[in-house]
Each structure stands twice: as structure tokens, then as C-alpha cells.
Amino acid sequence: MSITVPRLGVLQASGVCSFTYPVKRINEGHDVSRFLSSKAYHDIMVFLLQLNRAMFPCRLSNPVTEQRTARSWKINSPKLILSETVRQIRALLVDLNAIIDDVPPDPGPRRFGNVSFRRWYNTVEAQLPTLLSRYLPERVLSFPTSSVVVPRIELQSYLLGALGSPQRLDYGTGHELSFLAFLACIWKLGGFNTCSAEDEERGIVLGIIEPYLILIRRLIKTYTLEPAGSHGVWGLDDHSFLPYLFGSAQYGPAISDMDETPTEGSLPNAPDPGDVVKVAAVGRERATNMYFSAIGFIYDVKKGPFWEHSPMLYDISGVRGGWAKINKGMIKMYVAEVLSKFPVVQHFYFGSLFSWDEDPEATSSPDTIHIANQPSQNHSKYPQGDTGPAPTAQLGNTKAPWASATSAASSTFVGTAAPWSKRSAVTSPTLAFPSRTEQRNISQTPRMPPKFNPSSAGQNLSEKQTTSSIPPPTRAPWAKD
């Protein structure tokens, strides 16, 4: 007997739907708590979890030989089934990519993002109504409505919000969230119903989200876009999160329709999580796996030891329990560090497809450290894409671990630990997975980088110099001796 997997509902064309212009609702820190009990949050989590489960390998059984095999899902795999809607949205992304060739970056060195990104964004914004009409299914664009607002208005808002900020010249996980919402809108309007559910879900992840990430990486490199709302060296990634979630699921243990989503284990031939520090392994796996594809981009744009510029990913690579346990932690971390953070979700817009209305099935619970440390300054008077002046109060979750007036022995570092560290993380108030009581230590495996070797760094230093003047490698604040 197969288990019932929650899936995002599809609106009925025979029903009454009233589309609206999406508006900003999250203006202050306490609005985040309201968002976590909204229908929009519920729909985001349902869609995210159904896509995540579809990326786990499929367990196959031969009725004759009774031999079990596993079918994994890889980037550009010929086994991948792509529906017509998926192919059309891929073509839309190709057109967006081609516009980059028409808008080259301004020459000359600059500290921050290249202003030509604004011209690219404005060009896309002008062409987007035509592009959506060309590539989206007619049943989506002509969905019946009782208002004067057509579905394209809401779809266009989320797609534009997924391309970065022309005001700040940056890109981050909030923009990535907007693209997830864009795809969920198409799902709700019946755009993804031309093949089996799991085939469609895998096609969305590998056939649309991965090409979207490739487009974004080219934008970042071409126009030197800044990270938006990044924790810097203490964040998971400067720009993205979804490839780590879906990529870890690709290496999880094989499952059937009768299995729950696994929380431990790995595919037998999956690479070791610690291979993220091996350039050869990353080069081999990045062509077929989204996790390693994101790691490969880090190597493309950053120099130096991996454990110094990406300490959180380095610590995660030491998690015992396999890729499924990493995947479970990534889901909790996405809730805590993306959906529960004011700087990330403040620019998410709400309409009829992602409603600000309260979810009647949401359960209230005490605020966690992630909700408590939210800005209280009202930013609503500033235009979209501008957060206004920085708050005068220094927030605990944005301080460097050493920036404290108290001693290191008595200070407490707040808000940047991985979700499996000792502090609890915010989880879904409406879904059984992840639960609010599961915010525990999923692994006690602090990762220490290799000892500093001056010869490998090309330095000619005496023994006395190497022991007295070389600082220790950067370590995550939760790492222990």
C-alpha cells in the first residue's frame, strides 16, 4: 500500500478565482511570524517537499529474478521525462539568457555590481508579457477570473522577482524563493498536468530549476551581482539554497511509493559528502548532481581553502548518517534561514495564488531564536528593493563571532549555526515534517580543517615564524577542539 504524499492543489477552472496585484506584506520583523502561519507558507512548504521527495532515487524490483535495483535522477539524464510545459519554460530561460549577449557589462573595474544589469533587467521586464504569452500554456494565461486582473499579472511579478534586484544589484535566496513561487503558480493553474506527478516534479527540478540556476550564475558572473542578505562566510551559500536540498536528495537511498521520505542513508554508489573538498570529485559530479553543481560554482568564483571560504558547507560534509540526513537538515535549515528570516522574505509579494490569509490548520507555537532576532524597524516607507537605513540596534544574528564586549568564554553566538547544532531552528507550523520538536543535534561531527602547511601555500617561512605569526584557519563558531 502506497503512502499518501501531500501535493499542492490545482485550482478548478469551473470555480471562482479572483486574481489580484501582488503586494508587499512583510514590513517588520513580527510580520515573519504571521507569514509562517499563512496559506502562502503552507503552499510553499507543500510544493518544496513534494519536489524534494521526487528527487530521491526510485527502487525497482524485477518480478522474475526478484532482484532490486535503483534508478537515480541525474542532470541531463536521457531517462528524464520532460513535459511540454517544462520544455517551453526551458525555452523561456534560453531567451532570457540570450538577452545577456545583447546587454554586455560596462567596462572598467568596479567594487559593486555592474550597472548594465539594470539595462538587462529593464529589457526583460519590457519583453516579459510577450515571452509569457509565447511560452506558457494557454490554459494558464486564460484561467477564468472574476476580477479585471488576469493570471499573467501574478506570474509576471514572481518571475521578475526571481531575477535579482536592479536597485541593489544583488541576488539571493529570496529571489530564488520567488522563482519557486512562479513554478508553484503554474502548478496551481493546471500548467503541469501532462504526465505522471513524480515525472512532472522531477522535470520541474532538473528541467527548469537547474537551467534557471545556470542562468543566474551567468548573471552573477557577468554583472558581478552582490549576495543579497548573505551571512558572509557563516552562511551556507552566498546566493542559492535549493540546489543543496535537491542535490542531497539525488544521493539519498532508493525508495518506493510505499516508503516514507528517508532521513538517513545514501545511494550505494553515491560519493562521500567529504568529497566537496576534492576538486577532481567536484568536477566529476557537478555535471550530474545539483549539490556538486553548486559546489563547483563556488570553486569557480572563490579562491583559497574550501574550509575557509565555506566553513558551513565544510562542517556539513562531515555529517554522519548519509545524504538523506543532510537532506533532512537542509529542509530544517531552509525553514530557519530562508523562510524565517526577515531580510530574505521581506520582498516576497502576496496575491491570490500565494495568499497572506491565515492558514486555518496552522498551529501556534512559541517563537524561537530565529523569530525573536528580527528587525523591528518599519521599512514600508521605502520602495521595493530598498530596505532603507540600517537599524541602529545591532542584531545578534549578524555579528561576527568575535565582535563582543564579553569574553569568548562567556559569549554566546546566536543565529548562524547549522540547524543540527545545539540551538533549535524554526520549522513548519502546519506540516508534520519538519516538526517543531525535531530541532535537535543531527550530528556531532565538528570538522577541523587540515593543519596549515606554509610550503603548500607557497610561503618561505622559518619554523619560528610558522608557529608564532600564522593565525589558525577560520573555523565555524560551533567547532570544538
Short mmCIF file of C-alpha atoms in Angstrom, two decimals:
data_model
loop_
_atom_site.label_atom_id
_atom_site.label_comp_id
_atom_site.label_asym_id
_atom_site.label_seq_id
_atom_site.Cartn_x
_atom_site.Cartn_y
_atom_site.Cartn_z
CA MET A 1 0.00 0.00 0.00
CA SER A 2 1.46 3.32 -1.07
CA ILE A 3 1.64 6.25 1.32
CA THR A 4 -0.18 9.49 0.68
CA VAL A 5 2.20 12.29 -0.24
CA PRO A 6 0.77 15.82 0.18
CA ARG A 7 0.81 17.72 -3.10
CA LEU A 8 -0.01 21.27 -3.96
CA GLY A 9 -3.62 21.56 -5.04
CA VAL A 10 -4.67 22.50 -8.57
CA LEU A 11 -7.39 25.13 -8.97
CA GLN A 12 -10.52 24.09 -10.82
CA ALA A 13 -11.33 26.18 -13.86
CA SER A 14 -15.02 25.80 -13.05
CA GLY A 15 -14.53 27.55 -9.71
CA VAL A 16 -14.43 31.26 -8.95
CA CYS A 17 -10.93 32.72 -8.80
CA SER A 18 -10.19 36.39 -8.28
CA PHE A 19 -6.63 37.35 -9.18
CA THR A 20 -5.05 40.43 -7.62
CA TYR A 21 -1.97 42.58 -7.95
CA PRO A 22 0.67 41.07 -5.60
CA VAL A 23 1.56 43.38 -2.72
CA LYS A 24 4.19 43.58 -0.01
CA ARG A 25 3.01 42.37 3.40
CA ILE A 26 6.16 41.72 5.44
CA ASN A 27 7.23 45.17 6.62
CA GLU A 28 8.52 44.49 10.14
CA GLY A 29 10.16 41.64 11.97
CA HIS A 30 6.99 40.47 13.71
CA ASP A 31 5.33 40.03 10.31
CA VAL A 32 7.52 36.96 9.79
CA SER A 33 5.59 35.08 12.50
CA ARG A 34 2.37 35.97 10.70
CA PHE A 35 3.85 34.73 7.42
CA LEU A 36 4.72 31.36 8.99
CA SER A 37 1.03 30.78 9.73
CA SER A 38 -0.22 31.95 6.33
CA LYS A 39 -1.62 29.95 3.44
CA ALA A 40 1.33 31.12 1.33
CA TYR A 41 3.85 29.50 3.69
CA HIS A 42 1.84 26.27 3.75
CA ASP A 43 1.73 26.13 -0.05
CA ILE A 44 5.46 26.86 -0.36
CA MET A 45 6.33 24.03 2.02
CA VAL A 46 3.98 21.52 0.38
CA PHE A 47 5.41 22.28 -3.06
CA LEU A 48 9.00 22.19 -1.79
CA LEU A 49 8.56 18.84 -0.03
CA GLN A 50 6.84 17.19 -2.97
CA LEU A 51 9.65 18.26 -5.32
CA ASN A 52 12.22 17.10 -2.78
CA ARG A 53 10.73 13.62 -2.42
CA ALA A 54 10.56 13.17 -6.19
CA MET A 55 14.35 13.61 -6.40
CA PHE A 56 15.14 10.54 -4.29
CA PRO A 57 16.18 7.52 -6.38
CA CYS A 58 13.44 5.09 -7.26
CA ARG A 59 13.65 1.45 -6.12
CA LEU A 60 12.79 -1.04 -8.85
CA SER A 61 12.07 -4.76 -8.46
CA ASN A 62 12.34 -7.45 -11.11
CA PRO A 63 9.38 -9.84 -10.61
CA VAL A 64 11.26 -12.67 -12.34
CA THR A 65 14.66 -12.52 -10.68
CA GLU A 66 13.38 -10.75 -7.54
CA GLN A 67 16.43 -8.52 -7.85
CA ARG A 68 16.16 -4.92 -6.68
CA THR A 69 17.82 -2.04 -8.46
CA ALA A 70 17.81 1.73 -8.02
CA ARG A 71 17.17 4.36 -10.66
CA SER A 72 18.71 7.70 -9.80
CA TRP A 73 17.84 11.02 -11.39
CA LYS A 74 20.69 12.99 -12.90
CA ILE A 75 21.03 16.33 -14.64
CA ASN A 76 20.54 15.91 -18.42
CA SER A 77 19.66 12.22 -17.98
CA PRO A 78 18.02 10.64 -21.06
CA LYS A 79 15.65 8.83 -18.68
CA LEU A 80 14.18 12.14 -17.58
CA ILE A 81 10.67 12.80 -18.89
CA LEU A 82 10.07 16.45 -19.78
CA SER A 83 6.50 17.56 -20.40
CA GLU A 84 5.63 20.18 -22.99
CA THR A 85 5.24 22.85 -20.29
CA VAL A 86 8.70 22.08 -18.92
CA ARG A 87 10.21 22.31 -22.40
CA GLN A 88 8.52 25.64 -23.04
CA ILE A 89 9.73 27.19 -19.79
CA ARG A 90 13.24 25.94 -20.60
CA ALA A 91 12.93 27.80 -23.91
CA LEU A 92 11.86 30.92 -21.98
CA LEU A 93 15.05 30.66 -19.89
CA VAL A 94 17.09 30.33 -23.09
CA ASP A 95 15.63 33.61 -24.34
CA LEU A 96 16.46 35.33 -21.06
CA ASN A 97 19.99 34.01 -21.37
CA ALA A 98 20.27 35.36 -24.91
CA ILE A 99 19.38 38.87 -23.74
CA ILE A 100 22.62 38.88 -21.73
CA ASP A 101 24.51 38.78 -25.03
CA ASP A 102 22.64 41.89 -26.13
CA VAL A 103 23.47 43.81 -22.94
CA PRO A 104 27.20 43.48 -22.26
CA PRO A 105 28.58 44.69 -18.91
CA ASP A 106 30.08 48.15 -18.66
CA PRO A 107 33.89 48.01 -18.96
CA GLY A 108 36.26 49.01 -16.20
CA PRO A 109 36.83 47.82 -12.65
CA ARG A 110 34.16 48.41 -10.03
CA ARG A 111 33.66 47.44 -6.42
CA PHE A 112 29.97 46.54 -6.58
CA GLY A 113 27.57 45.21 -9.20
CA ASN A 114 27.74 46.30 -12.81
CA VAL A 115 25.09 48.89 -13.68
CA SER A 116 24.42 47.17 -17.00
CA PHE A 117 22.40 44.64 -15.03
CA ARG A 118 19.72 47.31 -14.74
CA ARG A 119 19.54 47.59 -18.52
CA TRP A 120 19.28 43.80 -18.81
CA TYR A 121 16.52 43.72 -16.18
CA ASN A 122 14.59 46.56 -17.84
CA THR A 123 14.87 44.82 -21.20
CA VAL A 124 13.49 41.61 -19.71
CA GLU A 125 10.69 43.49 -17.96
CA ALA A 126 9.64 45.11 -21.24
CA GLN A 127 9.65 41.79 -23.13
CA LEU A 128 8.20 39.61 -20.39
CA PRO A 129 4.48 39.91 -21.30
CA THR A 130 5.31 38.74 -24.82
CA LEU A 131 7.58 35.95 -23.55
CA LEU A 132 4.96 34.64 -21.13
CA SER A 133 2.30 34.67 -23.84
CA ARG A 134 4.65 32.78 -26.14
CA TYR A 135 5.83 30.07 -23.76
CA LEU A 136 3.19 29.47 -21.08
CA PRO A 137 0.18 27.23 -21.79
CA GLU A 138 -2.96 28.99 -22.92
CA ARG A 139 -4.96 27.25 -20.18
CA VAL A 140 -2.77 29.02 -17.62
CA LEU A 141 -2.92 32.50 -19.11
CA SER A 142 -6.66 32.32 -19.81
CA PHE A 143 -7.66 30.81 -16.47
CA PRO A 144 -11.17 32.08 -15.59
CA THR A 145 -11.25 35.04 -13.21
CA SER A 146 -13.95 37.13 -11.61
CA SER A 147 -11.71 40.22 -11.47
CA VAL A 148 -10.16 42.51 -14.06
CA VAL A 149 -6.69 41.20 -13.14
CA VAL A 150 -5.50 38.35 -15.35
CA PRO A 151 -3.23 35.49 -14.16
CA ARG A 152 -0.27 36.89 -16.10
CA ILE A 153 -0.01 39.79 -13.63
CA GLU A 154 0.74 37.49 -10.69
CA LEU A 155 3.01 35.21 -12.73
CA GLN A 156 5.00 38.16 -14.06
CA SER A 157 5.51 39.54 -10.55
CA TYR A 158 7.09 36.32 -9.27
CA LEU A 159 9.26 35.76 -12.32
CA LEU A 160 10.63 39.31 -12.24
CA GLY A 161 11.25 38.90 -8.52
CA ALA A 162 13.33 35.81 -9.30
CA LEU A 163 15.91 37.66 -11.42
CA GLY A 164 17.65 39.74 -8.76
CA SER A 165 17.35 43.34 -7.64
CA PRO A 166 18.10 46.11 -10.17
CA GLN A 167 18.16 48.64 -7.30
CA ARG A 168 20.76 46.89 -5.14
CA LEU A 169 22.45 44.95 -7.96
CA ASP A 170 22.28 41.75 -5.94
CA TYR A 171 20.80 38.28 -5.91
CA GLY A 172 19.99 35.90 -3.04
CA THR A 173 17.77 33.17 -1.68
CA GLY A 174 14.76 35.49 -1.58
CA HIS A 175 14.89 35.80 -5.36
CA GLU A 176 15.31 32.03 -5.62
CA LEU A 177 12.18 31.66 -3.46
CA SER A 178 10.29 33.87 -5.90
CA PHE A 179 11.15 31.52 -8.77
CA LEU A 180 9.87 28.57 -6.72
CA ALA A 181 6.63 30.53 -6.25
CA PHE A 182 6.46 31.23 -10.01
CA LEU A 183 6.57 27.50 -10.75
CA ALA A 184 4.06 26.76 -7.98
CA CYS A 185 1.66 29.29 -9.54
CA ILE A 186 1.83 27.45 -12.85
CA TRP A 187 1.21 24.18 -10.99
CA LYS A 188 -1.85 25.66 -9.25
CA LEU A 189 -3.25 26.88 -12.56
CA GLY A 190 -3.02 23.41 -14.09
CA GLY A 191 0.05 24.01 -16.24
CA PHE A 192 1.87 20.87 -15.06
CA ASN A 193 -0.55 18.02 -15.58
CA THR A 194 0.51 16.39 -18.84
CA CYS A 195 2.37 13.39 -17.34
CA SER A 196 2.55 11.46 -14.05
CA ALA A 197 3.03 13.57 -10.94
CA GLU A 198 6.52 12.37 -9.99
CA ASP A 199 7.79 12.58 -13.58
CA GLU A 200 6.45 16.12 -13.75
CA GLU A 201 8.07 17.03 -10.42
CA ARG A 202 11.46 15.66 -11.49
CA GLY A 203 11.12 17.54 -14.76
CA ILE A 204 10.47 20.77 -12.84
CA VAL A 205 13.60 20.33 -10.71
CA LEU A 206 16.07 19.08 -13.31
CA GLY A 207 14.45 20.53 -16.41
CA ILE A 208 13.62 24.03 -15.12
CA ILE A 209 15.22 24.86 -11.76
CA GLU A 210 18.70 23.66 -12.75
CA PRO A 211 18.67 25.69 -16.04
CA TYR A 212 17.38 28.65 -14.03
CA LEU A 213 20.35 28.33 -11.66
CA ILE A 214 22.69 28.21 -14.66
CA LEU A 215 21.13 31.46 -15.93
CA ILE A 216 21.53 33.07 -12.50
CA ARG A 217 25.17 32.01 -12.24
CA ARG A 218 25.86 33.62 -15.58
CA LEU A 219 24.14 36.82 -14.42
CA ILE A 220 26.23 36.82 -11.23
CA LYS A 221 29.49 36.38 -13.12
CA THR A 222 28.62 38.75 -15.97
CA TYR A 223 27.30 41.63 -13.86
CA THR A 224 29.17 40.82 -10.60
CA LEU A 225 25.96 40.76 -8.59
CA GLU A 226 26.37 41.08 -4.85
CA PRO A 227 25.00 38.48 -2.41
CA ALA A 228 21.60 39.57 -1.04
CA GLY A 229 21.05 39.10 2.68
CA SER A 230 24.11 36.89 2.98
CA HIS A 231 25.67 35.79 6.26
CA GLY A 232 29.04 36.06 4.57
CA VAL A 233 31.46 33.29 5.46
CA TRP A 234 28.98 31.94 8.04
CA GLY A 235 26.19 31.39 5.53
CA LEU A 236 25.52 28.22 3.57
CA ASP A 237 25.94 29.89 0.18
CA ASP A 238 26.13 33.49 -1.00
CA HIS A 239 23.27 33.18 -3.46
CA SER A 240 21.41 29.85 -3.53
CA PHE A 241 19.94 27.14 -1.32
CA LEU A 242 17.69 24.89 -3.41
CA PRO A 243 20.48 23.01 -5.25
CA TYR A 244 21.81 21.73 -1.92
CA LEU A 245 18.38 20.49 -0.90
CA PHE A 246 17.50 18.76 -4.17
CA GLY A 247 21.08 17.63 -4.80
CA SER A 248 21.32 15.85 -1.45
CA ALA A 249 18.05 14.06 -2.26
CA GLN A 250 19.57 12.81 -5.53
CA TYR A 251 22.13 10.84 -3.50
CA GLY A 252 19.64 9.56 -0.91
CA PRO A 253 18.60 5.90 -0.60
CA ALA A 254 16.19 4.49 -3.17
CA ILE A 255 12.51 4.50 -2.17
CA SER A 256 9.24 3.16 -3.47
CA ASP A 257 5.70 4.52 -3.26
CA MET A 258 5.25 2.61 0.00
CA ASP A 259 8.24 4.24 1.75
CA GLU A 260 8.35 7.36 3.84
CA THR A 261 10.81 10.05 2.79
CA PRO A 262 14.11 8.75 4.23
CA THR A 263 16.06 10.66 6.86
CA GLU A 264 19.22 8.54 6.88
CA GLY A 265 21.31 6.60 4.41
CA SER A 266 22.72 7.08 0.92
CA LEU A 267 22.66 5.51 -2.51
CA PRO A 268 25.29 2.71 -2.50
CA ASN A 269 27.43 4.32 -5.22
CA ALA A 270 26.99 7.91 -4.02
CA PRO A 271 30.14 9.97 -3.44
CA ASP A 272 31.18 10.73 0.12
CA PRO A 273 29.92 14.11 1.40
CA GLY A 274 33.53 14.93 2.25
CA ASP A 275 34.37 14.92 -1.47
CA VAL A 276 33.32 18.56 -1.64
CA VAL A 277 36.95 19.46 -0.80
CA LYS A 278 38.30 17.36 -3.68
CA VAL A 279 38.44 19.38 -6.88
CA ALA A 280 38.54 16.29 -9.09
CA ALA A 281 35.46 14.78 -7.44
CA VAL A 282 33.56 18.06 -7.72
CA GLY A 283 34.48 18.32 -11.40
CA ARG A 284 33.23 14.78 -11.98
CA GLU A 285 29.93 15.06 -10.08
CA ARG A 286 28.86 18.61 -10.93
CA ALA A 287 27.65 17.59 -14.39
CA THR A 288 25.04 15.20 -12.94
CA ASN A 289 24.22 16.40 -9.41
CA MET A 290 22.79 19.74 -8.26
CA TYR A 291 24.63 19.77 -4.91
CA PHE A 292 28.02 19.38 -6.57
CA SER A 293 26.99 21.75 -9.35
CA ALA A 294 26.51 24.46 -6.71
CA ILE A 295 29.81 23.49 -5.05
CA GLY A 296 31.52 23.72 -8.44
CA PHE A 297 30.25 27.28 -8.90
CA ILE A 298 31.78 28.19 -5.54
CA TYR A 299 35.12 26.91 -6.81
CA ASP A 300 34.62 28.97 -9.96
CA VAL A 301 34.18 32.27 -8.12
CA LYS A 302 36.14 31.83 -4.88
CA LYS A 303 39.79 31.16 -4.17
CA GLY A 304 41.54 29.69 -1.17
CA PRO A 305 40.89 26.65 1.02
CA PHE A 306 37.30 25.41 0.92
CA TRP A 307 37.04 25.22 4.72
CA GLU A 308 37.93 28.91 4.97
CA HIS A 309 35.52 30.44 2.44
CA SER A 310 32.71 27.89 3.01
CA PRO A 311 33.01 26.66 6.62
CA MET A 312 29.35 25.69 6.99
CA LEU A 313 29.36 23.50 3.88
CA TYR A 314 32.63 22.05 5.11
CA ASP A 315 31.10 21.19 8.50
CA ILE A 316 28.03 19.69 6.81
CA SER A 317 30.30 17.43 4.74
CA GLY A 318 31.25 15.69 7.99
CA VAL A 319 27.68 14.74 8.94
CA ARG A 320 27.38 11.04 9.70
CA GLY A 321 24.19 9.39 8.55
CA GLY A 322 24.42 9.78 4.80
CA TRP A 323 22.95 12.12 2.24
CA ALA A 324 19.38 11.62 3.47
CA LYS A 325 20.36 13.02 6.85
CA ILE A 326 21.96 16.00 5.15
CA ASN A 327 18.76 16.43 3.16
CA LYS A 328 16.67 16.42 6.33
CA GLY A 329 18.93 19.06 7.83
CA MET A 330 18.72 21.15 4.67
CA ILE A 331 14.92 21.26 4.90
CA LYS A 332 15.09 22.46 8.50
CA MET A 333 17.75 24.98 7.59
CA TYR A 334 15.69 26.31 4.67
CA VAL A 335 12.79 26.99 7.02
CA ALA A 336 15.06 28.61 9.62
CA GLU A 337 17.48 30.57 7.45
CA VAL A 338 15.30 31.48 4.44
CA LEU A 339 11.60 31.39 5.22
CA SER A 340 12.02 32.63 8.80
CA LYS A 341 14.46 35.48 8.14
CA PHE A 342 13.10 39.00 7.66
CA PRO A 343 15.90 40.20 5.31
CA VAL A 344 15.08 37.30 2.97
CA VAL A 345 11.28 37.16 2.91
CA GLN A 346 10.55 40.89 3.26
CA HIS A 347 10.45 41.31 -0.53
CA PHE A 348 8.13 38.35 -1.14
CA TYR A 349 4.81 39.56 -2.57
CA PHE A 350 1.36 38.12 -1.86
CA GLY A 351 -1.60 37.84 -4.20
CA SER A 352 -4.41 35.36 -4.71
CA LEU A 353 -2.19 32.39 -5.61
CA PHE A 354 0.06 32.92 -2.59
CA SER A 355 -2.31 34.33 -0.03
CA TRP A 356 -1.49 36.29 3.11
CA ASP A 357 -4.66 34.86 4.72
CA GLU A 358 -4.08 32.75 7.79
CA ASP A 359 -3.96 29.01 7.30
CA PRO A 360 -6.84 27.55 9.36
CA GLU A 361 -4.76 24.41 10.04
CA ALA A 362 -1.72 26.33 11.29
CA THR A 363 -0.76 25.68 14.90
CA SER A 364 0.71 28.45 17.01
CA SER A 365 3.87 27.84 18.99
CA PRO A 366 6.38 29.93 20.97
CA ASP A 367 8.80 32.00 18.93
CA THR A 368 12.25 30.51 18.51
CA ILE A 369 15.59 32.31 18.40
CA HIS A 370 15.17 32.82 14.63
CA ILE A 371 11.89 34.67 15.08
CA ALA A 372 13.00 36.60 18.16
CA ASN A 373 16.00 38.13 16.39
CA GLN A 374 14.08 40.05 13.75
CA PRO A 375 14.34 43.77 12.91
CA SER A 376 11.62 45.93 14.38
CA GLN A 377 12.18 48.97 12.17
CA ASN A 378 9.36 49.71 9.73
CA HIS A 379 10.65 49.58 6.15
CA SER A 380 7.30 50.04 4.45
CA LYS A 381 8.02 53.65 3.52
CA TYR A 382 10.87 52.58 1.28
CA PRO A 383 10.29 51.39 -2.30
CA GLN A 384 10.62 47.78 -3.35
CA GLY A 385 14.22 46.67 -3.42
CA ASP A 386 15.35 49.28 -0.85
CA THR A 387 15.50 48.40 2.83
CA GLY A 388 16.31 51.94 3.93
CA PRO A 389 18.91 52.86 6.53
CA ALA A 390 20.43 50.11 8.64
CA PRO A 391 18.81 49.51 12.05
CA THR A 392 20.56 51.24 14.91
CA ALA A 393 20.38 48.20 17.16
CA GLN A 394 22.97 45.57 16.39
CA LEU A 395 21.34 42.20 15.85
CA GLY A 396 22.78 39.07 17.36
CA ASN A 397 22.40 37.02 14.18
CA THR A 398 24.51 39.37 12.04
CA LYS A 399 27.52 39.90 14.31
CA ALA A 400 30.87 38.34 13.70
CA PRO A 401 31.55 35.72 16.40
CA TRP A 402 34.42 37.75 17.86
CA ALA A 403 32.56 41.11 17.90
CA SER A 404 31.50 41.03 21.54
CA ALA A 405 32.36 43.07 24.57
CA THR A 406 32.29 39.95 26.72
CA SER A 407 34.96 37.33 26.80
CA ALA A 408 34.91 34.42 24.41
CA ALA A 409 34.29 32.06 27.29
CA SER A 410 31.09 33.78 28.35
CA SER A 411 29.70 34.97 25.00
CA THR A 412 27.01 33.16 23.07
CA PHE A 413 26.96 33.16 19.29
CA VAL A 414 23.39 33.47 18.01
CA GLY A 415 21.62 32.70 14.80
CA THR A 416 24.27 31.41 12.36
CA ALA A 417 24.70 27.81 13.47
CA ALA A 418 23.68 24.95 11.22
CA PRO A 419 20.20 23.61 12.06
CA TRP A 420 21.67 20.44 13.56
CA SER A 421 23.73 22.38 16.13
CA LYS A 422 22.53 22.70 19.72
CA ARG A 423 20.18 25.65 19.13
CA SER A 424 16.69 25.00 17.82
CA ALA A 425 15.51 26.14 14.41
CA VAL A 426 12.12 27.29 13.23
CA THR A 427 10.14 24.63 11.42
CA SER A 428 6.82 24.34 9.73
CA PRO A 429 3.85 25.10 11.99
CA THR A 430 1.46 23.43 9.56
CA LEU A 431 3.19 20.30 8.31
CA ALA A 432 4.20 17.14 10.10
CA PHE A 433 7.66 17.34 8.51
CA PRO A 434 9.70 19.11 9.63
CA SER A 435 8.23 19.25 13.18
CA ARG A 436 9.00 21.90 15.75
CA THR A 437 10.26 19.31 18.24
CA GLU A 438 12.81 17.87 15.81
CA GLN A 439 15.24 20.77 16.07
CA ARG A 440 17.95 18.74 17.72
CA ASN A 441 21.51 17.85 17.10
CA ILE A 442 21.52 15.70 13.96
CA SER A 443 25.24 15.21 14.10
CA GLN A 444 28.08 15.93 16.48
CA THR A 445 30.85 15.89 13.92
CA PRO A 446 32.69 19.20 14.02
CA ARG A 447 35.07 19.36 11.13
CA MET A 448 38.62 20.58 11.64
CA PRO A 449 40.49 21.74 8.52
CA PRO A 450 43.91 20.27 7.76
CA LYS A 451 46.82 21.80 9.62
CA PHE A 452 48.33 24.86 8.00
CA ASN A 453 51.26 23.96 5.75
CA PRO A 454 53.27 27.04 4.72
CA SER A 455 55.11 25.19 1.99
CA SER A 456 51.85 24.26 0.29
CA ALA A 457 50.80 27.89 0.37
CA GLY A 458 54.00 28.95 -1.38
CA GLN A 459 55.45 30.73 1.65
CA ASN A 460 59.12 30.59 2.70
CA LEU A 461 58.83 30.95 6.45
CA SER A 462 61.06 29.78 9.26
CA GLU A 463 59.77 27.28 11.82
CA LYS A 464 59.58 30.02 14.44
CA GLN A 465 57.50 32.21 12.12
CA THR A 466 55.04 29.45 11.24
CA THR A 467 54.32 28.70 14.87
CA SER A 468 54.10 32.25 16.16
CA SER A 469 52.83 34.50 13.36
CA ILE A 470 50.49 32.34 11.28
CA PRO A 471 46.88 32.59 12.51
CA PRO A 472 44.85 29.39 12.71
CA PRO A 473 42.44 28.65 9.85
CA THR A 474 38.98 30.16 10.03
CA ARG A 475 36.62 27.91 11.94
CA ALA A 476 32.87 27.84 12.32
CA PRO A 477 31.78 29.26 15.69
CA TRP A 478 30.37 25.92 16.82
CA ALA A 479 33.51 23.90 16.02
CA LYS A 480 35.20 22.35 19.05
CA ASP A 481 38.72 21.21 19.77
#
